[in-house]
Coordinates of C-alpha atoms and ligand atoms in Angstrom, one line a residue:
X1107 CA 121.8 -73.4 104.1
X1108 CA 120.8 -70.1 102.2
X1109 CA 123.7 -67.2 102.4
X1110 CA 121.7 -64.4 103.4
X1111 CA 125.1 -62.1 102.8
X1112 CA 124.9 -63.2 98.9
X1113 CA 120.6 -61.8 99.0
X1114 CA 121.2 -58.9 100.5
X1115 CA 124.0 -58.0 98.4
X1116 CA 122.0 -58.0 95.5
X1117 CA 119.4 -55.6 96.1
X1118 CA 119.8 -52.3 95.5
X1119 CA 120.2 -51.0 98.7
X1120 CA 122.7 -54.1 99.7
X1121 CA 124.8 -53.0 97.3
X1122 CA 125.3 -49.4 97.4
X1123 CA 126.0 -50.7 101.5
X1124 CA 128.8 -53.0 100.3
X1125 CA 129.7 -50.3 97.6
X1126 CA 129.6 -47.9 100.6
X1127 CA 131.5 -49.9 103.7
X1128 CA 134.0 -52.1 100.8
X1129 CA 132.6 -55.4 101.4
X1130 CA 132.5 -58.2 98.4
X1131 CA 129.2 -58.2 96.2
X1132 CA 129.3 -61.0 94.7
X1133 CA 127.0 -61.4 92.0
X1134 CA 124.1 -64.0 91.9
X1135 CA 125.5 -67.1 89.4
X1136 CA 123.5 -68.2 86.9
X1137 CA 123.0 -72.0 86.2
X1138 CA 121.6 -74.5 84.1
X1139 CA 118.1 -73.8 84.1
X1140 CA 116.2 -76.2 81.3
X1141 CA 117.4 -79.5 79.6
X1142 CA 117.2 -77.3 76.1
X1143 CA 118.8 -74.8 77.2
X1144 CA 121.6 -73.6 74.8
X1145 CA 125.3 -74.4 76.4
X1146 CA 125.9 -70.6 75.8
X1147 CA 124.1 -67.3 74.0
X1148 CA 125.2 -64.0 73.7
X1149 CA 128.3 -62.5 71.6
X1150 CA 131.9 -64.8 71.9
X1151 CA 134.8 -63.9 70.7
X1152 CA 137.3 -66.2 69.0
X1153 CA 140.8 -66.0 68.8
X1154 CA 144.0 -68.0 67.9
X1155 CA 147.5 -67.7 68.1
X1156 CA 149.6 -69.0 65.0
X1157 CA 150.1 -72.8 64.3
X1158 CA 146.4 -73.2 66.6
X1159 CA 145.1 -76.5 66.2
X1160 CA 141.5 -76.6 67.7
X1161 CA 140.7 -73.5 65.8
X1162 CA 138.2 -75.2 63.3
X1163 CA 136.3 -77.7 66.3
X1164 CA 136.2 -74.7 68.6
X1165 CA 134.5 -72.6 65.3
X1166 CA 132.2 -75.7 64.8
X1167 CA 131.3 -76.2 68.1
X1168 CA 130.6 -72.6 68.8
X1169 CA 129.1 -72.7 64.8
X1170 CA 126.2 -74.7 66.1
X1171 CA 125.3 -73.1 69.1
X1172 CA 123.3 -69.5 69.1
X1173 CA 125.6 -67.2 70.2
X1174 CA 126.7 -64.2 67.9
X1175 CA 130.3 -65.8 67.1
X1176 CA 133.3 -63.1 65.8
X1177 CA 136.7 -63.8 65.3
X1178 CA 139.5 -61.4 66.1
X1179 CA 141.3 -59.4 63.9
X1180 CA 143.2 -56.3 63.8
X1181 CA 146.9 -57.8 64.9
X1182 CA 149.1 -59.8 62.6
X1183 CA 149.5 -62.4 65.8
X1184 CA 145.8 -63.3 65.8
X1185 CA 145.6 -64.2 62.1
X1186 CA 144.3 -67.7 62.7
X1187 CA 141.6 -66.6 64.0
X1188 CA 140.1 -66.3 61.3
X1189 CA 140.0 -70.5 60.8
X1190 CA 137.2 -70.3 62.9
X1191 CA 134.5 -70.6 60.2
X1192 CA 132.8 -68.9 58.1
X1193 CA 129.5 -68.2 60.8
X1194 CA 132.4 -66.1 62.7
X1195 CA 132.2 -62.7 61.9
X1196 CA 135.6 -60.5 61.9
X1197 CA 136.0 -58.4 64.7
X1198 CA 139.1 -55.6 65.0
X1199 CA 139.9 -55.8 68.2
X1200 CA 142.0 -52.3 67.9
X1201 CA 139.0 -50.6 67.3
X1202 CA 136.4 -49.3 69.7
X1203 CA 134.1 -52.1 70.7
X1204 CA 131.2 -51.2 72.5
X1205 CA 129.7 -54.8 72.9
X1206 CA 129.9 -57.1 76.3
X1207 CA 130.8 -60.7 75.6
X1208 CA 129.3 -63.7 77.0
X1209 CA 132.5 -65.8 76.3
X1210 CA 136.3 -65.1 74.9
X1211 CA 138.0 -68.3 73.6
X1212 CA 141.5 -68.3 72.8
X1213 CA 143.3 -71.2 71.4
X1214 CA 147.2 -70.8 72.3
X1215 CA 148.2 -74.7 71.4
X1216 CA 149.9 -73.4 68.4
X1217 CA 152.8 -71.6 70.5
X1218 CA 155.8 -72.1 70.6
X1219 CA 158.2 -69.8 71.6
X1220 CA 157.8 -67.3 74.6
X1221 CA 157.4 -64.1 72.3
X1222 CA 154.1 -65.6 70.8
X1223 CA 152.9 -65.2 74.5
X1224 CA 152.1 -61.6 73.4
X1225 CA 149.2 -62.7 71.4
X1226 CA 147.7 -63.3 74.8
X1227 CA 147.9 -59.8 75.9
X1228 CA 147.1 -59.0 72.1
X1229 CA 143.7 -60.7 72.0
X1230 CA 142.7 -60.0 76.1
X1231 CA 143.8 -56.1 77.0
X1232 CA 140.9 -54.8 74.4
X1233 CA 138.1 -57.0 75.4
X1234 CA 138.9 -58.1 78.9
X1235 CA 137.0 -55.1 80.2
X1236 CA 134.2 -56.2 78.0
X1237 CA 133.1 -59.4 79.5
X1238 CA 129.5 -59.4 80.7
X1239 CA 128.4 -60.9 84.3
X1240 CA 128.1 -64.4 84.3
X1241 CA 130.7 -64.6 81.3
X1242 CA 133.4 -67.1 80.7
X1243 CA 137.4 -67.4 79.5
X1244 CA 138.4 -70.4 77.7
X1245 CA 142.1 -70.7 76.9
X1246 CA 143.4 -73.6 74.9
X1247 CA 146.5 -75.0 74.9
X1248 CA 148.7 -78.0 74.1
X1249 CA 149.3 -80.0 77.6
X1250 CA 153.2 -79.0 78.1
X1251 CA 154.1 -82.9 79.0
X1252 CA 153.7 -83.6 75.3
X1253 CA 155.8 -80.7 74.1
X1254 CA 159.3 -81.7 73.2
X1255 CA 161.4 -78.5 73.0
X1256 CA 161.6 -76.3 76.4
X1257 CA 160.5 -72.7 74.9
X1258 CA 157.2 -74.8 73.8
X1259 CA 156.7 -76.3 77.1
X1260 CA 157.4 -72.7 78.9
X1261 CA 155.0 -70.9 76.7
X1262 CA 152.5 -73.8 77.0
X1263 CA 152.8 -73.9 80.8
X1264 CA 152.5 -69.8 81.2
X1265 CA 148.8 -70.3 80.4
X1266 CA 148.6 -71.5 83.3
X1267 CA 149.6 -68.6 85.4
X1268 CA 147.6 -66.4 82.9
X1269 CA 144.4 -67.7 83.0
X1270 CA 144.7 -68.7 86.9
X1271 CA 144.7 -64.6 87.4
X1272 CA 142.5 -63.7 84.7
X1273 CA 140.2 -65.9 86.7
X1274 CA 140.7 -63.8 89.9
X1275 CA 140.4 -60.4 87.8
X1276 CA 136.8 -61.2 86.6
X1277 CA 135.0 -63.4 89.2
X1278 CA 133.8 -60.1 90.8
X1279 CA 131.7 -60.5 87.6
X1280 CA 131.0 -63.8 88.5
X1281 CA 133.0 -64.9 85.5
X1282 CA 135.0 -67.9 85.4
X1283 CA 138.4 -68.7 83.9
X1284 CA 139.7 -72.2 82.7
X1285 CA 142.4 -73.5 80.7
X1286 CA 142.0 -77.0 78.5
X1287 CA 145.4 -78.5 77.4
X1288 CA 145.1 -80.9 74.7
X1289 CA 147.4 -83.7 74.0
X1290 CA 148.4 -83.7 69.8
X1291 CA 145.7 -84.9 67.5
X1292 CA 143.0 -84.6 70.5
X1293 CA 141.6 -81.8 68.9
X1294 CA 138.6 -83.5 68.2
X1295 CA 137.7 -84.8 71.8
X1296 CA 137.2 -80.9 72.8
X1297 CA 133.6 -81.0 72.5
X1298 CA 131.8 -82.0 75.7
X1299 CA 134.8 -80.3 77.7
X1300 CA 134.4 -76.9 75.5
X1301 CA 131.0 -76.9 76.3
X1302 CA 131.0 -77.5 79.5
X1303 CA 133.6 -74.6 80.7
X1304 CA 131.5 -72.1 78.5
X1305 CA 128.4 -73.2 79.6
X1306 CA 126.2 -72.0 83.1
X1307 CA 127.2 -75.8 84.2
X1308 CA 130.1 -74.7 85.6
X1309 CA 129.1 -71.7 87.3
X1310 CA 131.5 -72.7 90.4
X1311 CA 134.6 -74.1 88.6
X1312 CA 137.3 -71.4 88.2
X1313 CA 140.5 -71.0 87.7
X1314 CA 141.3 -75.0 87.0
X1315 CA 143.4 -77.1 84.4
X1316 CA 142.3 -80.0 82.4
X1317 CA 143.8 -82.1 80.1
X1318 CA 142.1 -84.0 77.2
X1319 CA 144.1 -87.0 75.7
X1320 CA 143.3 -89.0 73.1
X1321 CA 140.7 -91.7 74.1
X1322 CA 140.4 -95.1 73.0
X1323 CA 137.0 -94.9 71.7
X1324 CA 135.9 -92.5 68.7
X1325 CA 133.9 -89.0 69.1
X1326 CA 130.3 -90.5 70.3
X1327 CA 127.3 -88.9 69.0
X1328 CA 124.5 -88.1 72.2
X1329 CA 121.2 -86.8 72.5
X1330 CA 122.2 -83.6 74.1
X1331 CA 119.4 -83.1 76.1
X1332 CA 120.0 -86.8 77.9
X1333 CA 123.1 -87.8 76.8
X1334 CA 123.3 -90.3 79.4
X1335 CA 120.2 -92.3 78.4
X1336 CA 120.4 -95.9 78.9
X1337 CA 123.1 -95.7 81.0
X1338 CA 123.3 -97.1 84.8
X1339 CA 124.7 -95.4 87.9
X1340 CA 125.6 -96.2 91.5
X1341 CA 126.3 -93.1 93.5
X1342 CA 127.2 -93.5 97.2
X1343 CA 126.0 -91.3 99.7
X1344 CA 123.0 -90.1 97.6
X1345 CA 120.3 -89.9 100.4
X1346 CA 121.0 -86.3 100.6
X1347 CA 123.4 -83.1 100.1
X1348 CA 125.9 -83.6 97.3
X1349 CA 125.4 -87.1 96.7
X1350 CA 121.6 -86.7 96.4
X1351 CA 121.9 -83.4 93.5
X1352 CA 124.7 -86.2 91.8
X1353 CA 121.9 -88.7 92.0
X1354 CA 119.3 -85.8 90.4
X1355 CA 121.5 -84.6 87.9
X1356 CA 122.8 -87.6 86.9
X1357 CA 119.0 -89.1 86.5
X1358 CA 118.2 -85.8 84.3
X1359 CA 120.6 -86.6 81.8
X1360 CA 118.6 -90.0 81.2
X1361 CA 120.9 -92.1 83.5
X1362 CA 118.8 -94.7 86.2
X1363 CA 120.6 -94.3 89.4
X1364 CA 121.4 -97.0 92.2
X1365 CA 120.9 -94.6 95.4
X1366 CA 123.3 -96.3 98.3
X1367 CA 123.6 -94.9 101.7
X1368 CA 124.0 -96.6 104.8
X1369 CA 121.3 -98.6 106.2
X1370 CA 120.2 -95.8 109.1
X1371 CA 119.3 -93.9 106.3
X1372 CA 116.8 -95.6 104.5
X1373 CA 113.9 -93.3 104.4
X1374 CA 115.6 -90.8 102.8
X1375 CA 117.3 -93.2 100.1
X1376 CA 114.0 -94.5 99.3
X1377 CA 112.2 -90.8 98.8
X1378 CA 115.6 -89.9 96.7
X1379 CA 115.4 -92.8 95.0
X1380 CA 111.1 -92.6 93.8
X1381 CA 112.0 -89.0 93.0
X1382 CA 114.9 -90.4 90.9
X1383 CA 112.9 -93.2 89.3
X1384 CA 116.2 -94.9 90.8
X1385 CA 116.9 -98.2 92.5
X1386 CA 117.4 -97.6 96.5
X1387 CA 120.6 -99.8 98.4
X1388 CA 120.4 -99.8 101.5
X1389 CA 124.7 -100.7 102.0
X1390 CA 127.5 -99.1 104.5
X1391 CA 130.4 -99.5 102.1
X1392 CA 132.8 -100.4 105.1
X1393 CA 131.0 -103.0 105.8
X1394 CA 133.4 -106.6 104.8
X1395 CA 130.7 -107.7 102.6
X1396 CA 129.6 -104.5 100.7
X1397 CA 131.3 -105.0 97.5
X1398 CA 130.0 -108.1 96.8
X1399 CA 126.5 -106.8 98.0
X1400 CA 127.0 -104.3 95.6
X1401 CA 128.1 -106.4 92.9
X1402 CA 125.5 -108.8 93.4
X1403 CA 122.9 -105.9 93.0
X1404 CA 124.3 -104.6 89.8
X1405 CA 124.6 -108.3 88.6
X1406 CA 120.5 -108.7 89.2
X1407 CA 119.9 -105.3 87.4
X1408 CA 121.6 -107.0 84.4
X1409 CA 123.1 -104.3 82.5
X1410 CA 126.7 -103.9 84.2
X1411 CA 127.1 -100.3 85.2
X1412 CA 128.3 -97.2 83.2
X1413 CA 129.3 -94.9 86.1
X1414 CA 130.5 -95.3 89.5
X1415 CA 130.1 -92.1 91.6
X1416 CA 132.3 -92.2 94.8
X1417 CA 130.9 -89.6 97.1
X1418 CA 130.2 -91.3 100.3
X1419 CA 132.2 -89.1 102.8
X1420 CA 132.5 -88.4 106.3
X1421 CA 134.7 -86.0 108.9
X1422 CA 135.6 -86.7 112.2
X1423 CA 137.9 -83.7 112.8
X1424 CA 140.1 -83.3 116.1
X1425 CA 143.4 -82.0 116.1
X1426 CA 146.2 -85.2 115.6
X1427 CA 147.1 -85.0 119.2
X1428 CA 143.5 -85.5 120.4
X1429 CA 142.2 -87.5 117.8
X1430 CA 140.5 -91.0 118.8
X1431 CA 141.8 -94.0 117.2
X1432 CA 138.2 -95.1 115.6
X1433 CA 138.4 -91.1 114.2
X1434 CA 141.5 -91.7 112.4
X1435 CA 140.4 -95.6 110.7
X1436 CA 136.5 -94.8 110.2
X1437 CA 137.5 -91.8 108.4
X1438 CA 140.0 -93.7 106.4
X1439 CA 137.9 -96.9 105.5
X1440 CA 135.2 -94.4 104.5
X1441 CA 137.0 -92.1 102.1
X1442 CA 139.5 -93.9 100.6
X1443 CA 139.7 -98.0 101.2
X1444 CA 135.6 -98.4 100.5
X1445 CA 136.2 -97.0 97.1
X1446 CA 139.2 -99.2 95.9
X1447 CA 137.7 -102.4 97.5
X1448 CA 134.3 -101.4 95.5
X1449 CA 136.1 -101.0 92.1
X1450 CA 138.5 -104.1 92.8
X1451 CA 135.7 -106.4 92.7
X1452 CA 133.7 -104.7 89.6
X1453 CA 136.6 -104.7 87.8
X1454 CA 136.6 -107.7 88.6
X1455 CA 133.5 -109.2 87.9
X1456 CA 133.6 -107.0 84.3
X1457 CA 130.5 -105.1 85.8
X1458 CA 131.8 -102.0 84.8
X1459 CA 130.9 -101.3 80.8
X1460 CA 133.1 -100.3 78.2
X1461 CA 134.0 -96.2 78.0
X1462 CA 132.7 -96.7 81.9
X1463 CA 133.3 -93.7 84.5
X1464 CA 135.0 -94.0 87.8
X1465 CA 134.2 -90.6 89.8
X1466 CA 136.0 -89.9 93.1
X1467 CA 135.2 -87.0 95.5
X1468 CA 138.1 -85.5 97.0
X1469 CA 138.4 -82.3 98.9
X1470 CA 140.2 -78.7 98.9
X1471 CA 141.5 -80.3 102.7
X1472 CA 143.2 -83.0 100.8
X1473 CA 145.2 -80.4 98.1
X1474 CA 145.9 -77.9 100.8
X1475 CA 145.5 -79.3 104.6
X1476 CA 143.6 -78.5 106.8
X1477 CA 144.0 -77.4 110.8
X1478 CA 142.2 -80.8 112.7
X1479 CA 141.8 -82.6 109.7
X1480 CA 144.8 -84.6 109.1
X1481 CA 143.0 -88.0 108.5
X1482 CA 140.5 -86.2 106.1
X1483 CA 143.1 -84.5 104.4
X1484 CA 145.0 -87.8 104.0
X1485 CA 142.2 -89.7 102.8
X1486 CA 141.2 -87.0 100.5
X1487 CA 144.6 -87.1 99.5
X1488 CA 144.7 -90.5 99.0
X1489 CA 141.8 -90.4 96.5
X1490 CA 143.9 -88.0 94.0
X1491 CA 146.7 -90.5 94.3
X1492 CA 143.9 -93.3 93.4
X1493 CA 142.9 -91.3 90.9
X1494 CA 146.3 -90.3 88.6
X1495 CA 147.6 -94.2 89.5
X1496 CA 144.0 -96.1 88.1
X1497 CA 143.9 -93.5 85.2
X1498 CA 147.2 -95.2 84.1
X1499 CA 145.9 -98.8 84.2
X1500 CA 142.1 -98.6 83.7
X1501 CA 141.6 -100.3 80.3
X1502 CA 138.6 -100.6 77.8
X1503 CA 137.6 -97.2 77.4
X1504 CA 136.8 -96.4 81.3
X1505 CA 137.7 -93.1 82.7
X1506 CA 138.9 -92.0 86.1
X1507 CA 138.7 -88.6 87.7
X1508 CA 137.8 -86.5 91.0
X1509 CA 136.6 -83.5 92.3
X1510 CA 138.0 -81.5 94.7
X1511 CA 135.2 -79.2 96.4
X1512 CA 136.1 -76.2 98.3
X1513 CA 133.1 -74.7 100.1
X1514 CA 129.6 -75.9 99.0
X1515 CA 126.2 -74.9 100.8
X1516 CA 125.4 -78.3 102.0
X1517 CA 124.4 -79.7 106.2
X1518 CA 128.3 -80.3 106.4
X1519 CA 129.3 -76.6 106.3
X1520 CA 125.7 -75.5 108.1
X1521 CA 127.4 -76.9 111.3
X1522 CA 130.7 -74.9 110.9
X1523 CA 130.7 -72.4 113.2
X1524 CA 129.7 -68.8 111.8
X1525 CA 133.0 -67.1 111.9
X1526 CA 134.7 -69.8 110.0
X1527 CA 131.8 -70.4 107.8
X1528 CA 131.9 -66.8 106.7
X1529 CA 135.2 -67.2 105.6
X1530 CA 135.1 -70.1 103.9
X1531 CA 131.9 -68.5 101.6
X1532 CA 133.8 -65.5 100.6
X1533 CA 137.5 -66.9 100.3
X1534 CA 137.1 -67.6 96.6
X1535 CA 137.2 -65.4 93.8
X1536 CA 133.3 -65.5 93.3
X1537 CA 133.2 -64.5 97.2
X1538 CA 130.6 -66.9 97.7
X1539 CA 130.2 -70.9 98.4
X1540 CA 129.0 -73.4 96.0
X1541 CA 125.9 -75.3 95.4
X1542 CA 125.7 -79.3 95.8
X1543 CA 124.6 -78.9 92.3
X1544 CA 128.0 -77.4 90.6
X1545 CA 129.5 -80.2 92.3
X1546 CA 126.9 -82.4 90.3
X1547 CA 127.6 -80.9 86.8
X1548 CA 130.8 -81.4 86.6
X1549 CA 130.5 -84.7 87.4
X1550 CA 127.8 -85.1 84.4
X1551 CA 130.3 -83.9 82.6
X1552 CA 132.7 -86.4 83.1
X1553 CA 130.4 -88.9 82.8
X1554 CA 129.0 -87.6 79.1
X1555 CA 129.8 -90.1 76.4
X1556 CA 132.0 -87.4 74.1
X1557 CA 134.6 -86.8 77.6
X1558 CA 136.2 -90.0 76.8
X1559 CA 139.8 -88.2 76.5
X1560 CA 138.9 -86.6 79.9
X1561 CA 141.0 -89.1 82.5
X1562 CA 143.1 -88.4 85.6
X1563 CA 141.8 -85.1 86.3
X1564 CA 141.5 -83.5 89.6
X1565 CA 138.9 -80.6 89.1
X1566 CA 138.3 -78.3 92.0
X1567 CA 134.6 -77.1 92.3
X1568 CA 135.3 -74.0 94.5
X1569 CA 135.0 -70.6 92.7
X1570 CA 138.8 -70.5 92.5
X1571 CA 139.7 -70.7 96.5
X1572 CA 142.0 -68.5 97.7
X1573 CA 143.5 -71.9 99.7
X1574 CA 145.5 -74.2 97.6
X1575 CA 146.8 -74.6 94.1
Ligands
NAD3095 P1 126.9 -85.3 103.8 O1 127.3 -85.7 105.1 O2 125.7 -84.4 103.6 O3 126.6 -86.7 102.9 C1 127.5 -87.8 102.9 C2 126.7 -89.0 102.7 O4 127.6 -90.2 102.8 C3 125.6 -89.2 103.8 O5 124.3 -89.4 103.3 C4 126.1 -90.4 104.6 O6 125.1 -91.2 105.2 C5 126.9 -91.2 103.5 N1 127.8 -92.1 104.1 C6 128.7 -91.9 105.1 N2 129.3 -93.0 105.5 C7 128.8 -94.0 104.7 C8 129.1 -95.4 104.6 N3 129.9 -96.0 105.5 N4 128.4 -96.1 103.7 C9 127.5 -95.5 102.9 N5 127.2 -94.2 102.9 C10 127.9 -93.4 103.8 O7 128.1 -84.7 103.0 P2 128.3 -83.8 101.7 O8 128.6 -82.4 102.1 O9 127.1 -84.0 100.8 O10 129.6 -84.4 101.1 C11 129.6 -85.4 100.1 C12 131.1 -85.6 99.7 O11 131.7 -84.4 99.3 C13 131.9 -86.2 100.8 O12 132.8 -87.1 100.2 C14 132.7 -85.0 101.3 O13 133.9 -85.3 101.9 C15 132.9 -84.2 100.0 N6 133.1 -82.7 100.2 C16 132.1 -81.9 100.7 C17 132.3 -80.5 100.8 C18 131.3 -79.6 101.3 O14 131.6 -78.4 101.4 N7 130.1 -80.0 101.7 C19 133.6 -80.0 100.5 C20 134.6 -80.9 100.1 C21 134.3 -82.3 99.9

C-alpha cells in the first residue's frame, strides 16, 4: 500500500503545509537502484579515536569505492585518523567546512577510558550539521563483552546510547545511524557489514547494534555485483509481500531460490517463482511431514542449500482473554516450531553447506509486546531466543540471525485500521514505514559470503521505532 502522506509531503506545496501546520516531512529514501551501483558516493568523512583498530580496513574499504574520502584533523584526540590511507585527504574539522557529507565514520574501538568519549563530541559537533539527506553514521567500536577492564567496557557500551540518538537527531534527514562492535582481531571481517550500513541497502535500518566476531572461515572474495552466485535458497512464505522481495532480492544477487508457500497458494508461488528463475514448493511447514518434504526436495536439487530464509508468518490477534485455542497453537507452530523442526532435520541430513545462513524473521511485537498479540509476540520472541541459543552451537561455518521488522508497507499492515496504521508509519525516526524490500537487503546481507563473523544478531528493520529497544 502506497503512503499517500509520504507523496504529498514531498511536493512543494506539501511541504510548506507540513512546514506550515508542524506535521513530519519525511523525506523520500533512497535505495538500491542498479546491481553496479557504488555502495556509497559523495564526500565521507573519516575519523578515529586513539588505539582505533579498523582504521586502515575502514580507509581501504572506503579507498576503493568513489566517494571523496577525508580524514579528520584539527584535534589532538583524532590523530589516528589519519591511518586511514593515503586516498583520505586531511580535513580540519575546526575550520569552517562548507561541504555536506554523504557518510561520517568514526572508529571508537581504540577507547578506553571514559575521557576519550570526548573524541566523539570532538569529531561529531562540527560536521553533524553537515550531513546531507539520505546520509549515514557509522560508529565502530569494540563489542564491550570482550573488554576486560570496566572504564573500557563503559566507554565501549556509551556508543551505544550515542549513536541510538544521533540516529533520532538526523532521520528527519532520512539519515541513518548504526553502531558495529567488533570482537579483537575481527577487524578484517568489517567489509560486507561496513558496506552495507553506508550503503542505500539499508535505507530502513536505524539506530541498531551489531556485532562482528571472528568467523571460522577466512575473508571470501565475491563478485560484488552477485555475490551469491551459485548458491541455493529456500525462503518460506515467498508467494508474496516480504517473503516474495527476499525471494527477488536474493535471486538478484545470483542465488536460485526454492519459493515455498502453502499449497492454497500455488499460483502465486509458481509466477514468483518463473519471475525468479526459482524452483516453486508447494509445502505448509506445519504440516508433520514437511521437513522431510523439504529435505527430500533439496536432496533431488543436489547441491545442499546455502541459505535458509525463515519468513513464513502469520497473526491471529485477539486479546489473551478472547483468544481461541487454535489462535494461540496455529500461531505458534507457524512462527516458531516450523522453523526448528525444518533446521533439525537439515542439519541433520548435512543439507545445509558449509559458511550456510540460517535467517529467522522476528518482529518489533516480539522485542516490545504488543496489545492482542500475546501469542505473536511469544512466538516472535521465541525466534530471538532460537536465534542467540543456535548461534552458540551451529558449527562448520553456518550463521544464524533475525530480523525484527517494525512497520513495513506490505497486505499485513493494509488491513490495520487507518488510525493505527498512521501511527505505526510515522512512529519511527524516518516518520515513515518500511518497504518489503529493506527487509530483503538486510537479509542479503547476511547471507553475503564476506558476513561470516556476522552471527546471533537481532537487526530491527524499522527506521529506528519509537517502540522498543
Ligand atoms: P504475508 O501474510 O504477506 O506473507 C506471509 C506468507 O507466509 C504468506 O504467503 C503465507 O501464505 C505464508 N505462510 C503462512 N503460513 C504458512 C504455512 N503454514 N506454510 C507455508 N507458508 C505459510 O506477511 P508479510 O507481511 O510478508 O510477513 C512476512 C514475515 O514478516 C512474517 O513472519 C511476519 O510475521 C513478519 N513481519 C511482518 C511485518 C510487517 O509489517 N508486514 C512486521 C514484522 C514482522
Amino acid at each position: 500500500m502506497s503512503d499517500l502522506y509520504l507523496k504529498l509531503v514531498n511536493t512543494s506545496v506539501g511541504k510548506s503545509a507540513a512546514q506550515t501546520l508542524g506535521l513530519p516531512a519525511p523525506i523520500s529514501l533512497k535505495r538500491w537502484q542498479r546491481t553496479d551501483q557504488p555502495f556509497i558516493e559523495g564526500d565521507v568523512l573519516i575519523g578515529a579515536a586513539s588505539g582505533a583498530r579498523a582504521i586502515q580496513s575502514i580507509g581501504s574499504i572506503l579507498g576503493a569505492s568513489p566517494a571523496h574520502v577525508f580524514h579528520a584533523t584539527g584535534q589532538v584526540s583524532l590523530e589516528e585518523s589519519s591511518k586511514a590511507g593515503s586516498k583520505a585527504k586531511p580535513l580540519d574539522v575546526t575550520a569552517e567546512i562548507n561541504q555536506r557529507f554523504s557518510a561520517l565514520v568514526f572508529d571508537a574501538s581504540g577507547m578506553k577510558e571514559t575521557t576519550e568519549l570526548k573524541a566523539l563530541y570532538e569529531f561529531f559537533h562540527p560536521v553533524i550539521r553537515k550531513l546531507g539527506k539520505n546520509s549515514r553514521v557509522v560508529v565502530l567500536g569494540l563489542d564491550p563483552h570482550h573488554c576486560r577492564k570496566a572504564p573500557q567496557a563503559a566507554s565501549q557500551r556509551a556508543l551505544e546510547g550515542f549513536v541510538r540518538s544521533i540516529g533520532k537527531e538526523v532521520g528527519k534527514k532520512g539519515a541513518t545511524a548504526n553502531l558495529i562492535w567488533i570482537a579483537p582481531n575481527a577487524e578484517e571481517r568489517i567489509d560486507s557489514s561496513l558496506r552495507f550500513f553506508l550503503s542505500p541497502r539499508s535505507a530502513y535500518v536505524s539506530g541498531q547494534v551489531v556485532r562482528i566476531g571472528k568467523s571460522e572461515t577466512g575473508n571470501m572474495a565475491t563478485n560484488p555485483v552477485a555475490p551469491l552466485a551459485g548458491k541455493v535458497a529456500l525462503v518460506t512464505g515467498a508467494s508474496r509481500g516480504i517473503g516474495e522481495s527476499i525471494a527477488e532480492t536474493l535471486s538478484r544477487d545470483g542465488a536460485t531460490v526454492i519459493v515455498l508457500d502453502i499449497p492454497a497458494a500455488m499460483a502465486d508461488i509458481e509466477t514468483v517463482a518463473k519471475r525468479v528463475g526459482g524452483k516453486p514448493l508447494a509445502c505448509d511447514i506445519t504440516e508433520a511431514n514437511s521437513p522431510r518434504i523439504i529435505a527430500e526436495f533439496v536432496e533431488d536439487m543436489g547441491k545442499g542449500l546455502d541459505f535458509i530464509v525463515h519468513n513464513a508468518g502469520i497473526t491471529r490477534d485477539k486479546t489473551l482473554g478472547n483468544m481461541p485455542e487454535h489462535f494461540w497453537d496455529m500461531t505458534i507452530a507457524v512462527n516458531l516450531t516450523a522453523e526448528e523442526r525444518i533446521d533439525e532435520e537439515l542439519l541433520a541430513r548435512n543439507l545445509i553447506r558449509e559458511n550456510g545462513r540460517i535467517v529467522c524473521v522476528s518482529s518489533i511485537s516480539g522485542i516490545a509486546g504488543n496489545f492482542g498479540q500475546t501469542n505473536y509476540a511469544a512466538s516472535k520472541s521465541g525466534v530471538i531466543g532460537y536465534v542467540e541459543a543456535m548461534a552458540r552451537s551451529l558449527k562448520n561455518g553456518i550463521t544464524i540471525n533475525a530480523v525484527a521488522p517494525g512497520f513495513i508497507e506490505t497486505q499485513m499492515t493494509a488491513a490495520m485500521p487507518m488510525t493505527i496504521r498512521e501511527a505505526g508509519r510515522r512512529m519511527n525516526s524516518l516518520s515513515q514505514g518500511g518497504l518489503p524490500v529493506d527487509v530483503a537487503e538486510t537479509i542479503a546481507w547476511y547471507c553475503n559470503p564476506q558476513s561470516a563473523g556476522v552471527s546471533g544478531n537481532i537487526v530491527r528493520v524499522c527506521g529506528q521505532s519509537l517502540i522498543g529497544k
